[in-house]
mmCIF file of C-alpha atoms in Angstrom:
data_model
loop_
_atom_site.group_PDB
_atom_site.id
_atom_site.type_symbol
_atom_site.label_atom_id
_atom_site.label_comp_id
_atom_site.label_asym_id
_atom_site.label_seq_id
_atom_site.Cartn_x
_atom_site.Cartn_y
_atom_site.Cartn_z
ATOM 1 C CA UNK A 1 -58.711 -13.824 117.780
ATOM 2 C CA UNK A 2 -57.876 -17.335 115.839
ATOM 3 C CA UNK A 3 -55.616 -17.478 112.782
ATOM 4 C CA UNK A 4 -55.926 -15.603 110.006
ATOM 5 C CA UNK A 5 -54.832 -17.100 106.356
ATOM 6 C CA UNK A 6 -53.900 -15.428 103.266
ATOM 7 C CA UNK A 7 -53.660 -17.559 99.799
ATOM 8 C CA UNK A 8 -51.037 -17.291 97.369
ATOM 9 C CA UNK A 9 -48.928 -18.811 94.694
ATOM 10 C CA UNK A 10 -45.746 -20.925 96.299
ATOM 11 C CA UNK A 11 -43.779 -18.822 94.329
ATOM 12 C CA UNK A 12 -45.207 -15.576 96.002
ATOM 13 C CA UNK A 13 -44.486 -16.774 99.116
ATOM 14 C CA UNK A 14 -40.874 -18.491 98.832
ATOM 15 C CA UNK A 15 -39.926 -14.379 97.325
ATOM 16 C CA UNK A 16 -41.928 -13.453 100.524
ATOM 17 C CA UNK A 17 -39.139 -15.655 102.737
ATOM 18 C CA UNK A 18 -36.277 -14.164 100.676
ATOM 19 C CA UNK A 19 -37.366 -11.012 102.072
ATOM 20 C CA UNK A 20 -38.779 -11.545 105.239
ATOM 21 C CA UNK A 21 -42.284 -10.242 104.523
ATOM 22 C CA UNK A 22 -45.204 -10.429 101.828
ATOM 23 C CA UNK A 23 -45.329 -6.986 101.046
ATOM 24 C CA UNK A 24 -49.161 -5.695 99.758
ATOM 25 C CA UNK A 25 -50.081 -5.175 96.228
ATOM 26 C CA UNK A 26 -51.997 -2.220 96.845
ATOM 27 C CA UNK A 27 -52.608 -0.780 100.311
ATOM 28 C CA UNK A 28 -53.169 -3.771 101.802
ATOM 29 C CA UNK A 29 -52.828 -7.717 102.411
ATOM 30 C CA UNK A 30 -55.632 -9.120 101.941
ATOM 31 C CA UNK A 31 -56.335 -11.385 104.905
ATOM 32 C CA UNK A 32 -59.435 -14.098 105.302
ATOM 33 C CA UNK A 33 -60.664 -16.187 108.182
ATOM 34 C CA UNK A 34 -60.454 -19.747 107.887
ATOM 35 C CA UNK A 35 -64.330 -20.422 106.532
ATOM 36 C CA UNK A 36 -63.990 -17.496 104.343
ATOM 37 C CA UNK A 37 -61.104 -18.203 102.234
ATOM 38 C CA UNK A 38 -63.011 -20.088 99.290
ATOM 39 C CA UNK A 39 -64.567 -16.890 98.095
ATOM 40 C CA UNK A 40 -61.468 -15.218 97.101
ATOM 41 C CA UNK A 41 -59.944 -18.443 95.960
ATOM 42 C CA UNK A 42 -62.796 -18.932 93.459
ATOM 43 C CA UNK A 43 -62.613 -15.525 92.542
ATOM 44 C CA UNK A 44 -58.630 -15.143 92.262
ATOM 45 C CA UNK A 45 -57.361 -18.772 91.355
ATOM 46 C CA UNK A 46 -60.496 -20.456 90.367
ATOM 47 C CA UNK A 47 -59.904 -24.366 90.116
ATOM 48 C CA UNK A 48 -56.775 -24.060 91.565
ATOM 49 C CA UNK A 49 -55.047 -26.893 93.616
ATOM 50 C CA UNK A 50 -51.268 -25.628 94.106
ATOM 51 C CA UNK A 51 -51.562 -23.145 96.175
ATOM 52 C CA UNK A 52 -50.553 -22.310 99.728
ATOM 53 C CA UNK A 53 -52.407 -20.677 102.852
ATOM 54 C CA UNK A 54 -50.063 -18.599 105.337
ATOM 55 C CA UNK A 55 -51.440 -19.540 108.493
ATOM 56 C CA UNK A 56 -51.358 -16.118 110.359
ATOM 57 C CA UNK A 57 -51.403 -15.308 113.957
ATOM 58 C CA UNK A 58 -52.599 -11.921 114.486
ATOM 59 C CA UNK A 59 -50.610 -11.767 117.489
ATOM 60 C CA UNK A 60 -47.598 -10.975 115.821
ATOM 61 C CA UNK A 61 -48.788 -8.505 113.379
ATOM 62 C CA UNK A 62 -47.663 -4.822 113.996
ATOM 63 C CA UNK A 63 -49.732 -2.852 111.867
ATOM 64 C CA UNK A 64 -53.468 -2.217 111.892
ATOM 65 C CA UNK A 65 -55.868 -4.698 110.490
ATOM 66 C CA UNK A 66 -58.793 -3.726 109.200
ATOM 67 C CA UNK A 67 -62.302 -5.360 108.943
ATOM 68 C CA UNK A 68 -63.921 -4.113 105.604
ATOM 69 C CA UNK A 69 -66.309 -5.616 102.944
ATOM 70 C CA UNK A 70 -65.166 -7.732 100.558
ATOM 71 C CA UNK A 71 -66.391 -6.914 96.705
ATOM 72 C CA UNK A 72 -69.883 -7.442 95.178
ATOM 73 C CA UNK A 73 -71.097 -10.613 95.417
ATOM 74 C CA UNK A 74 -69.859 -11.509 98.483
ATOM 75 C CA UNK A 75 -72.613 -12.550 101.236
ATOM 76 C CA UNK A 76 -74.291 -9.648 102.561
ATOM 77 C CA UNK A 77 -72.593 -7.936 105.841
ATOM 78 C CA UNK A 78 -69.442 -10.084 105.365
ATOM 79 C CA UNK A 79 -66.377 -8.304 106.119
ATOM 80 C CA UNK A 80 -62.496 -9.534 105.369
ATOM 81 C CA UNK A 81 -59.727 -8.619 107.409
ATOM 82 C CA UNK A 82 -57.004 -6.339 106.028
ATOM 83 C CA UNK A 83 -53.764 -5.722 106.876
ATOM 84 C CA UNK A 84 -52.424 -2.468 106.317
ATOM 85 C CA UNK A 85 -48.878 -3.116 105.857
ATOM 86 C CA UNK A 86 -46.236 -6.048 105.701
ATOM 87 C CA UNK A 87 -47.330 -9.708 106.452
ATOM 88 C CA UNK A 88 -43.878 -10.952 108.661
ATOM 89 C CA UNK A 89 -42.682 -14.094 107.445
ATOM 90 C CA UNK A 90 -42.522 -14.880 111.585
ATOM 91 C CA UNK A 91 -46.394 -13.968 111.443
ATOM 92 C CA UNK A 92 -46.462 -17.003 109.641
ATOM 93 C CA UNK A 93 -47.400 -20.176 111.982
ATOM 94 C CA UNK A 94 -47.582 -22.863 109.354
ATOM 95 C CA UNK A 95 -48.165 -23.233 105.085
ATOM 96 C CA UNK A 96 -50.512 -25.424 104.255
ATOM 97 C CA UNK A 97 -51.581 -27.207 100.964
ATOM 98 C CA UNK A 98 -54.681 -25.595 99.593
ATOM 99 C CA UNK A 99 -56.368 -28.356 97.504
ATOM 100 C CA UNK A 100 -60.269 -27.932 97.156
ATOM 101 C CA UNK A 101 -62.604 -29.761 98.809
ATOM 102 C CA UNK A 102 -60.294 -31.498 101.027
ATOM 103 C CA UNK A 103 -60.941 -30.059 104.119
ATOM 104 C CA UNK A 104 -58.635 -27.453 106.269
ATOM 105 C CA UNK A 105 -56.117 -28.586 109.006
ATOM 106 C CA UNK A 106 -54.982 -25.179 110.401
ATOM 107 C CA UNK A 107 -52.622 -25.760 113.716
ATOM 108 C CA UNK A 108 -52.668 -22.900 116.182
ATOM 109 C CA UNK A 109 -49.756 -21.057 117.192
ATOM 110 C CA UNK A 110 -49.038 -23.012 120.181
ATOM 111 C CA UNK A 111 -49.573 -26.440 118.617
ATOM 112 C CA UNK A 112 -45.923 -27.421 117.778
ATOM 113 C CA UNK A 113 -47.183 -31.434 116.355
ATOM 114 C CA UNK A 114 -49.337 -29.650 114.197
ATOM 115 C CA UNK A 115 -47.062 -26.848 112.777
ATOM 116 C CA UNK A 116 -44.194 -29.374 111.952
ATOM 117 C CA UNK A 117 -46.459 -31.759 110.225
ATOM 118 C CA UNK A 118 -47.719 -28.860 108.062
ATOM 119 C CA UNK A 119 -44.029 -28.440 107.464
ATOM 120 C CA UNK A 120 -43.162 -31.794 106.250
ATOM 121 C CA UNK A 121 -46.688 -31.995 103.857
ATOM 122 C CA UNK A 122 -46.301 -28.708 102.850
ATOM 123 C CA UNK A 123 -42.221 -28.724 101.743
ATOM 124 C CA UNK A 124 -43.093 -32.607 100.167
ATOM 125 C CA UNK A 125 -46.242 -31.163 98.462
ATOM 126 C CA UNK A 126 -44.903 -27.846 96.666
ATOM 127 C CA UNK A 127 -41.517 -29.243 95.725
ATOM 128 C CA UNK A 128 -43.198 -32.468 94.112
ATOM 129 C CA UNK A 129 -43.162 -33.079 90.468
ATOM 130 C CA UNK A 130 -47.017 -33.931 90.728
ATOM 131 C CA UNK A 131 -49.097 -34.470 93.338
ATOM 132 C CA UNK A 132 -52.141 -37.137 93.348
ATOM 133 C CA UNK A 133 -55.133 -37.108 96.107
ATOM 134 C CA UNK A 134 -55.256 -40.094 97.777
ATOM 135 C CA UNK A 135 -57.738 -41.666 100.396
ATOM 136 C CA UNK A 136 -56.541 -39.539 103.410
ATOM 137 C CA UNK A 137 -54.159 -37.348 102.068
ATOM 138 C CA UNK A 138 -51.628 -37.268 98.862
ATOM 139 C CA UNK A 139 -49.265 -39.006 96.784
ATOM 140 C CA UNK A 140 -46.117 -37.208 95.718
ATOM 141 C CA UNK A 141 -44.548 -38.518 92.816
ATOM 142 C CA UNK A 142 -41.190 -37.353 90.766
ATOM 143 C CA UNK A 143 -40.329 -39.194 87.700
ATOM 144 C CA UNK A 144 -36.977 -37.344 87.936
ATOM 145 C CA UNK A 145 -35.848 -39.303 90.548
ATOM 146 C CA UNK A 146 -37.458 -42.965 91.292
ATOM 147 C CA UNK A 147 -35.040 -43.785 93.907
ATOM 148 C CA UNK A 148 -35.711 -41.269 96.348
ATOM 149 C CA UNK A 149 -38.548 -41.886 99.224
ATOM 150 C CA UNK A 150 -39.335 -38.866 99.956
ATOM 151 C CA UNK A 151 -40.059 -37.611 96.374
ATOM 152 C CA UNK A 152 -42.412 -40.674 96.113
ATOM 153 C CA UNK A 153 -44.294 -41.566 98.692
ATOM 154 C CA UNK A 154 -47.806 -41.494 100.208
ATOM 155 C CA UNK A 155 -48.464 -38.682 102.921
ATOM 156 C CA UNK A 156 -51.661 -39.840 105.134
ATOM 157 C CA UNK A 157 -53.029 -37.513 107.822
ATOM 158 C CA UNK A 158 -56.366 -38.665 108.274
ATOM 159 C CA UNK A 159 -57.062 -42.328 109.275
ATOM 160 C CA UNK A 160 -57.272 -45.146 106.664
ATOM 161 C CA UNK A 161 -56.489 -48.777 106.969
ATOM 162 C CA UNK A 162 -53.617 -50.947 105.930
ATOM 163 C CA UNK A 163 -55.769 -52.408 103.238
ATOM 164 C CA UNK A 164 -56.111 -48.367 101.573
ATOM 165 C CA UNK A 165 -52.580 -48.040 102.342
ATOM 166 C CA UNK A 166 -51.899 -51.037 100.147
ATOM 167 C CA UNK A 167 -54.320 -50.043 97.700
ATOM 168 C CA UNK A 168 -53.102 -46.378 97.195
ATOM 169 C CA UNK A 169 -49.771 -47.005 96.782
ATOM 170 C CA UNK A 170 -50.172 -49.370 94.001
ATOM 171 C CA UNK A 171 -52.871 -47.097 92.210
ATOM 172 C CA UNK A 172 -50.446 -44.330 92.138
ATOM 173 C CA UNK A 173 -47.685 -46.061 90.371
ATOM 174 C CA UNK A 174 -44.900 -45.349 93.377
ATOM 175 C CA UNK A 175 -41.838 -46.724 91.801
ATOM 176 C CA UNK A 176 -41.314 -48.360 95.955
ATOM 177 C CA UNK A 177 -44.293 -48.414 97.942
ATOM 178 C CA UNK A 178 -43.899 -45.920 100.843
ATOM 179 C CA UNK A 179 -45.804 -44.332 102.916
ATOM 180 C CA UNK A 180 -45.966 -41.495 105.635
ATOM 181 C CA UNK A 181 -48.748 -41.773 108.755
ATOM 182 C CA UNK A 182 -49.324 -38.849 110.419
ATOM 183 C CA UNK A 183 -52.068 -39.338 112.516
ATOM 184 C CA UNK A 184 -52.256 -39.758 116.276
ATOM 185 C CA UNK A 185 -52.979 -44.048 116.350
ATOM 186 C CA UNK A 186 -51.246 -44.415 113.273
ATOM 187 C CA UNK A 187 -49.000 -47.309 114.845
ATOM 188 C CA UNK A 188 -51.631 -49.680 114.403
ATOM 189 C CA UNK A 189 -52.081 -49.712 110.663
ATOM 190 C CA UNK A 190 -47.943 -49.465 110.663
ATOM 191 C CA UNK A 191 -48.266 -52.712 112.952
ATOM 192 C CA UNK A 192 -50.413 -54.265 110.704
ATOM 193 C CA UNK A 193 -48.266 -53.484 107.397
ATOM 194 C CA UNK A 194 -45.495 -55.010 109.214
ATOM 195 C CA UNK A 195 -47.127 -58.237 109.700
ATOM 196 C CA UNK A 196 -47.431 -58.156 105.888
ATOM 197 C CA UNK A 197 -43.936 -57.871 105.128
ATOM 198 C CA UNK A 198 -43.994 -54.030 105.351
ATOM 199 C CA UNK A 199 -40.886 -52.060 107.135
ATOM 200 C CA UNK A 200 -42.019 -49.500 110.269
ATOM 201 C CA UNK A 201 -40.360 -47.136 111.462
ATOM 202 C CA UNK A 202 -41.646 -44.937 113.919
ATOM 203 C CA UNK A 203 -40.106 -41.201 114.050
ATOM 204 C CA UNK A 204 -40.217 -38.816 116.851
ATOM 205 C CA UNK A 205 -41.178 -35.538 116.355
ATOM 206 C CA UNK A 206 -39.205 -33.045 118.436
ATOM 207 C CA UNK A 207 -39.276 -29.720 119.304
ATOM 208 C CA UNK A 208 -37.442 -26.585 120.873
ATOM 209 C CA UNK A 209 -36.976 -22.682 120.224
ATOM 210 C CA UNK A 210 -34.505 -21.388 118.901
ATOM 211 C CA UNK A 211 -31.748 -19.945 120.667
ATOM 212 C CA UNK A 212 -29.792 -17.150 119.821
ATOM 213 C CA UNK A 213 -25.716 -16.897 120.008
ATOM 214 C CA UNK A 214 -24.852 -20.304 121.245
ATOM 215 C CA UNK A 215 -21.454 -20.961 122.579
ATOM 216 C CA UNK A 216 -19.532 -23.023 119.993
ATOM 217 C CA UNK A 217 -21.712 -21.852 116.950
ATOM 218 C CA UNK A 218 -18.999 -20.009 115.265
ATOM 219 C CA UNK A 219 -16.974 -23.477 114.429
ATOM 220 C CA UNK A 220 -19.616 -24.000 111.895
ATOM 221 C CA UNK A 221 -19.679 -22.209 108.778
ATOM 222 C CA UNK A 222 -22.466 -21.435 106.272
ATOM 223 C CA UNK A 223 -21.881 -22.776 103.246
ATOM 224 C CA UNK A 224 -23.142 -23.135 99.694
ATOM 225 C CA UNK A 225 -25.089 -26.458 99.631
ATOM 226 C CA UNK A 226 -22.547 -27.889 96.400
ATOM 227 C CA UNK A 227 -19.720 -27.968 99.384
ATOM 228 C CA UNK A 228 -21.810 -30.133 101.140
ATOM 229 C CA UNK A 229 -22.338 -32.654 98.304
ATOM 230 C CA UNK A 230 -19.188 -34.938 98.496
ATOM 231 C CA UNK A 231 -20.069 -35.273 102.155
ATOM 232 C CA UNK A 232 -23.309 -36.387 101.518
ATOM 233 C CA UNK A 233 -22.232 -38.764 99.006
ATOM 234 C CA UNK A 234 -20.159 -40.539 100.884
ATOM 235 C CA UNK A 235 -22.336 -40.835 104.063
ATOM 236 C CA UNK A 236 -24.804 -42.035 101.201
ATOM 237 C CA UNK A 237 -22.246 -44.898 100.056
ATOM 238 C CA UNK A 238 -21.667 -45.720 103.381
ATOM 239 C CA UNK A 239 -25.053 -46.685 104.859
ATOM 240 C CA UNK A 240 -26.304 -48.057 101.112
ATOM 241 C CA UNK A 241 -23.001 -50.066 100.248
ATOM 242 C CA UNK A 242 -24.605 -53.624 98.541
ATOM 243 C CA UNK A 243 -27.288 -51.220 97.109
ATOM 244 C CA UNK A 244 -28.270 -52.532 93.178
ATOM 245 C CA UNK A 245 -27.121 -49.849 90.980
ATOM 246 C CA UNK A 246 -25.838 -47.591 93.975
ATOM 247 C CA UNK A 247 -23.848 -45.030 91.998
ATOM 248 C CA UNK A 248 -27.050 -44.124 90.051
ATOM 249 C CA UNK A 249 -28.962 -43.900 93.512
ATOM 250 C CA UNK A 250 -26.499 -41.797 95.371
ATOM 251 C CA UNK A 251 -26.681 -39.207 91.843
ATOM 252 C CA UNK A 252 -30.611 -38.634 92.575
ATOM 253 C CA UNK A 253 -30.110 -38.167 96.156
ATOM 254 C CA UNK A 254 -27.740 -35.486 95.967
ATOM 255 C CA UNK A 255 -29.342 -34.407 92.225
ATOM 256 C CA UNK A 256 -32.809 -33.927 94.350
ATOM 257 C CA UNK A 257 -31.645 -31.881 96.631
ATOM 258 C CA UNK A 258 -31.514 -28.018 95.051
ATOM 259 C CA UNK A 259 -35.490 -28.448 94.809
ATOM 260 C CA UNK A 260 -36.199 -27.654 98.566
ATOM 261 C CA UNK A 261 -34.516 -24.301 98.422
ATOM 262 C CA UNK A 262 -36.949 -23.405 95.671
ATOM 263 C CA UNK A 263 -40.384 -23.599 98.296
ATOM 264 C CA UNK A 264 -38.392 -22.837 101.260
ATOM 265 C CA UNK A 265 -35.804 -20.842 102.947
ATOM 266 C CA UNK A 266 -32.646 -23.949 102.820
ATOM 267 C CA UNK A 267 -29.424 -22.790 105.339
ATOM 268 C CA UNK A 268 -26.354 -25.602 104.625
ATOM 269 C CA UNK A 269 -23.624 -25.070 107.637
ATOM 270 C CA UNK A 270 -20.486 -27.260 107.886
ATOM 271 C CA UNK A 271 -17.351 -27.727 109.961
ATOM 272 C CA UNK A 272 -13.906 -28.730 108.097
ATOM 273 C CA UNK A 273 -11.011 -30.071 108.870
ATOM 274 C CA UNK A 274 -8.090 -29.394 106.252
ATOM 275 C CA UNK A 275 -10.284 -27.471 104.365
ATOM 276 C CA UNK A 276 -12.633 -30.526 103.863
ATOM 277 C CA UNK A 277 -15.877 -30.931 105.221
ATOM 278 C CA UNK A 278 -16.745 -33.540 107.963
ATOM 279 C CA UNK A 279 -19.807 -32.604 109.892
ATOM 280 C CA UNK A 280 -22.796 -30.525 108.465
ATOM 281 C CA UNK A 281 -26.617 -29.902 109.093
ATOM 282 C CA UNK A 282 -29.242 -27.882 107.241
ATOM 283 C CA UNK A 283 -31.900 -25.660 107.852
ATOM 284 C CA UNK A 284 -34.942 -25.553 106.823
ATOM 285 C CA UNK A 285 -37.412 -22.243 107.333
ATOM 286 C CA UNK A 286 -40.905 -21.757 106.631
ATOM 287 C CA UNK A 287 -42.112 -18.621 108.309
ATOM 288 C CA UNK A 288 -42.174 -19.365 112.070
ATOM 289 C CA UNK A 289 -41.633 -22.736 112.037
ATOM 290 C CA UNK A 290 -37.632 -23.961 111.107
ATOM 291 C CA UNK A 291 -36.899 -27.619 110.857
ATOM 292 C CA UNK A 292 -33.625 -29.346 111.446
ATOM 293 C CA UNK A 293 -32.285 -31.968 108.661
ATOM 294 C CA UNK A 294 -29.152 -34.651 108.253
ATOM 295 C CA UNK A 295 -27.341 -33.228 111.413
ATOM 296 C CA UNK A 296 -23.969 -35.525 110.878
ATOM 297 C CA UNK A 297 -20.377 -35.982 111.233
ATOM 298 C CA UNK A 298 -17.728 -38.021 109.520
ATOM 299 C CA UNK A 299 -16.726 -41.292 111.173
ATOM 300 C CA UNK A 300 -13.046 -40.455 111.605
ATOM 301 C CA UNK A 301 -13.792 -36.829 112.844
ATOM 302 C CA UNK A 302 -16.608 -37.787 115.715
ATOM 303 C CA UNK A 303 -16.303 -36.919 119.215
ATOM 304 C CA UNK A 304 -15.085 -33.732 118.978
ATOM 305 C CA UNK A 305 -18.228 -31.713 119.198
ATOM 306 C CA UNK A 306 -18.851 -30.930 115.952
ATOM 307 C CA UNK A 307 -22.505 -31.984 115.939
ATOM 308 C CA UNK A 308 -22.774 -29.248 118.784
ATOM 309 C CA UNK A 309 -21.551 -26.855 116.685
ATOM 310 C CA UNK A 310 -23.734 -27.835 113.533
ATOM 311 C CA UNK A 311 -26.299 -27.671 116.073
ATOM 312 C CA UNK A 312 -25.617 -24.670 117.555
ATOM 313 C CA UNK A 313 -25.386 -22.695 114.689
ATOM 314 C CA UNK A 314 -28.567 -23.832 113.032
ATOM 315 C CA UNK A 315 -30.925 -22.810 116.251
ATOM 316 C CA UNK A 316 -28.486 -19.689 115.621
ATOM 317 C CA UNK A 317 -29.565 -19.030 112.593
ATOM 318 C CA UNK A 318 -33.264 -19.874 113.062
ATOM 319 C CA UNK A 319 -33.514 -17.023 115.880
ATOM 320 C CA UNK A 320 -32.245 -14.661 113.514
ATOM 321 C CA UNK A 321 -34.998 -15.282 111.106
ATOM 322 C CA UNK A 322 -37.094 -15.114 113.283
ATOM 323 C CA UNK A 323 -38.343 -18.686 114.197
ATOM 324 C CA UNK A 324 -40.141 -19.401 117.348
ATOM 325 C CA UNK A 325 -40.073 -23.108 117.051
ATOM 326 C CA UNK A 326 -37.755 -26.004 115.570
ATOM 327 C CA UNK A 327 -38.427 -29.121 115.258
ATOM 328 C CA UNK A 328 -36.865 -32.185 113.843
ATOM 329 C CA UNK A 329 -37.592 -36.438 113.296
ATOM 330 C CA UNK A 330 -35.661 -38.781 115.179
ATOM 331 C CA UNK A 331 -35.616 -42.673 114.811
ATOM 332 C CA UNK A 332 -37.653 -43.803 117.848
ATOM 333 C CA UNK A 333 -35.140 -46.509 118.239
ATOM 334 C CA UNK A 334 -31.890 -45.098 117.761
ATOM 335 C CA UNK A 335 -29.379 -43.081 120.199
ATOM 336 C CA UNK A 336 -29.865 -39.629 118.362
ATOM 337 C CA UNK A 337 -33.309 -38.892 119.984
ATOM 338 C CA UNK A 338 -31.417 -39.101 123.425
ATOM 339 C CA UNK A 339 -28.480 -36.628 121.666
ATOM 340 C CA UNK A 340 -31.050 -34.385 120.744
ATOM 341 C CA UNK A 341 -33.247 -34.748 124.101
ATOM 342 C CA UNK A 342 -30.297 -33.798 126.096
ATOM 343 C CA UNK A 343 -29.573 -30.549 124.031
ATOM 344 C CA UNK A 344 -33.666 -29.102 125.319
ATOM 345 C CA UNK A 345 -35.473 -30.922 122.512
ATOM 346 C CA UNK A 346 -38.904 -32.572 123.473
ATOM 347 C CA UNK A 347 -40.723 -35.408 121.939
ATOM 348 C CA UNK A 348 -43.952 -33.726 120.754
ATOM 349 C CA UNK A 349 -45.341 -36.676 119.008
ATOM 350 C CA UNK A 350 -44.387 -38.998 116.302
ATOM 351 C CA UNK A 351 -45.366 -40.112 112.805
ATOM 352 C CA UNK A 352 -44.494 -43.766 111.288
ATOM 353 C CA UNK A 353 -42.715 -44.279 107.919
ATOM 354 C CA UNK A 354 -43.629 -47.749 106.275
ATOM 355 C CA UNK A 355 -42.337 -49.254 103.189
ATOM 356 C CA UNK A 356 -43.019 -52.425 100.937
ATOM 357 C CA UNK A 357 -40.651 -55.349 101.808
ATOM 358 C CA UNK A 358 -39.729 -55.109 98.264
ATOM 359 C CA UNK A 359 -38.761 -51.021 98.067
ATOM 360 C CA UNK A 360 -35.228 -50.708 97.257
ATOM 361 C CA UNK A 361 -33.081 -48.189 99.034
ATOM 362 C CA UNK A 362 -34.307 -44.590 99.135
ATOM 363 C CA UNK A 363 -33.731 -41.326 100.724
ATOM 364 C CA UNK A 364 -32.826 -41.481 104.078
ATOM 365 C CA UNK A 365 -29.750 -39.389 105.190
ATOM 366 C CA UNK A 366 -26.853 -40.471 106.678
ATOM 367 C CA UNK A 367 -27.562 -39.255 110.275
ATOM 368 C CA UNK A 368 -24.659 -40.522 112.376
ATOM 369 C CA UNK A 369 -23.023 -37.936 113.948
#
């Protein structure tokens, strides 16, 4: 059988997380195949755009499910599946954006490319202030906080050219033209914005389960993510010191922060010294899929294996929720891809972030380990 998806409010589904599993209203979950799912969307949420489909594989599902007709007015003979009992957060494969008419990208269970780039649209789509459409995907836009990238950006998975790139970043009023290109060949409309003056960067995307009780996990400690902020901040000042106006930048990019926990399951872990922190990592989880962010470590406190224990203790804590895959970015042309290659991550493919010549420093996290 393919996937199944079931549609519902972000905020239905981040409680769902909390929990572990989307529990029924009424004796059942209400379940949908991929080309039915517009008929209870028009009848539930009609002209809805912010919701979310839970990419199901039926796989995992314990309890019975149940093919039986929908309600009057349905086509004639057309059945819906029902689940008759719990939907598993780890049932979950992916979340993805449900925006009417754009058209469905559902990754399969074994597809781990297409489950963490449902990920990173998905957590940058529900988490945004406002979201535009855009040729080829969406602009995400938060007035709250101009200087951060990631909060204001384009995210293109289908192909366009540089010339729409241009275009749709200018329409949308991003306060620094950025962009994210998801698609397999997007290198050569990154190549081409870089002749134009346009930074490229291309990221891996890598990928690994997770991995139960890992030696060295237990020197790293979860933590409440405000413990984590004076590290940040000063990883921050260090690799944006010249910045225009840095203190006010370095505020938004640990004031932006608290949002992700609101669409998805956020785990901050840290190792101290003296009580202070100098190396952390977070986790990200959403359903089956976990993702791995700002794995770093102090400069005075490196070489002491920290990172492996940040590490460690984050693919811990994925397995216990559940995960079956973890993935992560990693600068195509920096050391940490072979860091991370060399502790059973895989390059599964790679997007490309590009960003006007004249963008001022955003939201990238100090990675150095």
């Amino acid at each position: 059988m393919s996937v199944l998806v079931h549609l519902c409010e972000p905020a239905t589904w981040r409680a769902a997380l909390a929990v572990g599993a989307l529990h029924p209203d009424g004796p059942f979950v209400h379940l949908s195949r991929p080309e039915q799912v517009h008929l209870p969307a028009a009848r539930l949420f009609p002209a809805r755009r912010d919701l979310v489909l839970l990419v199901v594989d039926p796989a995992r599902l314990a309890d019975p499910v149940v093919e039986e007709p929908g309600v009057p007015g349905d086509p004639d003979g057309m059945r819906f599946p029902h689940l008759y009992g719990p939907l598993p957060a780890a049932a979950v494969v992916a979340v993805v954006p449900y925006r009417p008419p754009v058209p469905l990208a559902l990754p399969a269970p074994e597809d781990a490319l297409g489950r963490a780039l449902a990920l990173g649209l998905s957590v940058r789509t529900r988490r945004a202030a406002e979201v535009r459409d855009v040729p080829g995907g969406v602009a995400v836009l938060d007035p709250r906080f101009p200087y951060s990238r990631d909060d204001n950006r384009l995210v293109v998975v289908a192909p366009v050219d540089a010339d729409t790139v241009e275009r749709a970043a200018t329409a949308t009023g991003l306060p620094h033209p950025a962009a994210t290109l998801t698609w397999p060949g997007a290198g050569g409309v990154a190549a081409g914005l870089a002749r134009r003056g346009w930074q490229a960067e291309e990221l891996l995307v890598m990928a690994r389960p997770p991995t139960p009780a890992l030696p060295g996990a237990q020197r790293a400690e979860v933590v409440d993510q405000r413990e984590v902020h004076p590290f940040w901040e000063a990883g921050w000042r260090r690799g944006l010191a010249g910045t225009p106006d840095l203190d006010e930048v370095v505020a938004q990019l640990v004031g932006r922060e608290h949002r992700t926990d609101r669409v998805v399951a956020v785990t901050d872990v840290a190792v101290r010294e003296a009580g202070r922190v100098v190396a952390s990592g977070q986790l990200r989880v959403d359903g089956a899929t976990a993702a791995i962010e700002a794995v770093g470590t102090a400069p005075g406190a490196r070489g002491r294996g920290y990172g492996d224990a940040v590490l460690a203790r984050l693919l811990e804590r994925a397995a216990d929720a559940g995960c079956d895959l973890v993935v992560l970015e990693a600068d195509a042309a920096d050391w940490p891809r072979h860091w991370y290659a060399r502790r059973g991550f895989a390059v599964v493919g790679s997007t490309w972030e590009v960003t006007a010549a004249d963008a001022q420093a955003g939201a990238t996290q100090d990675s150095s380990r």
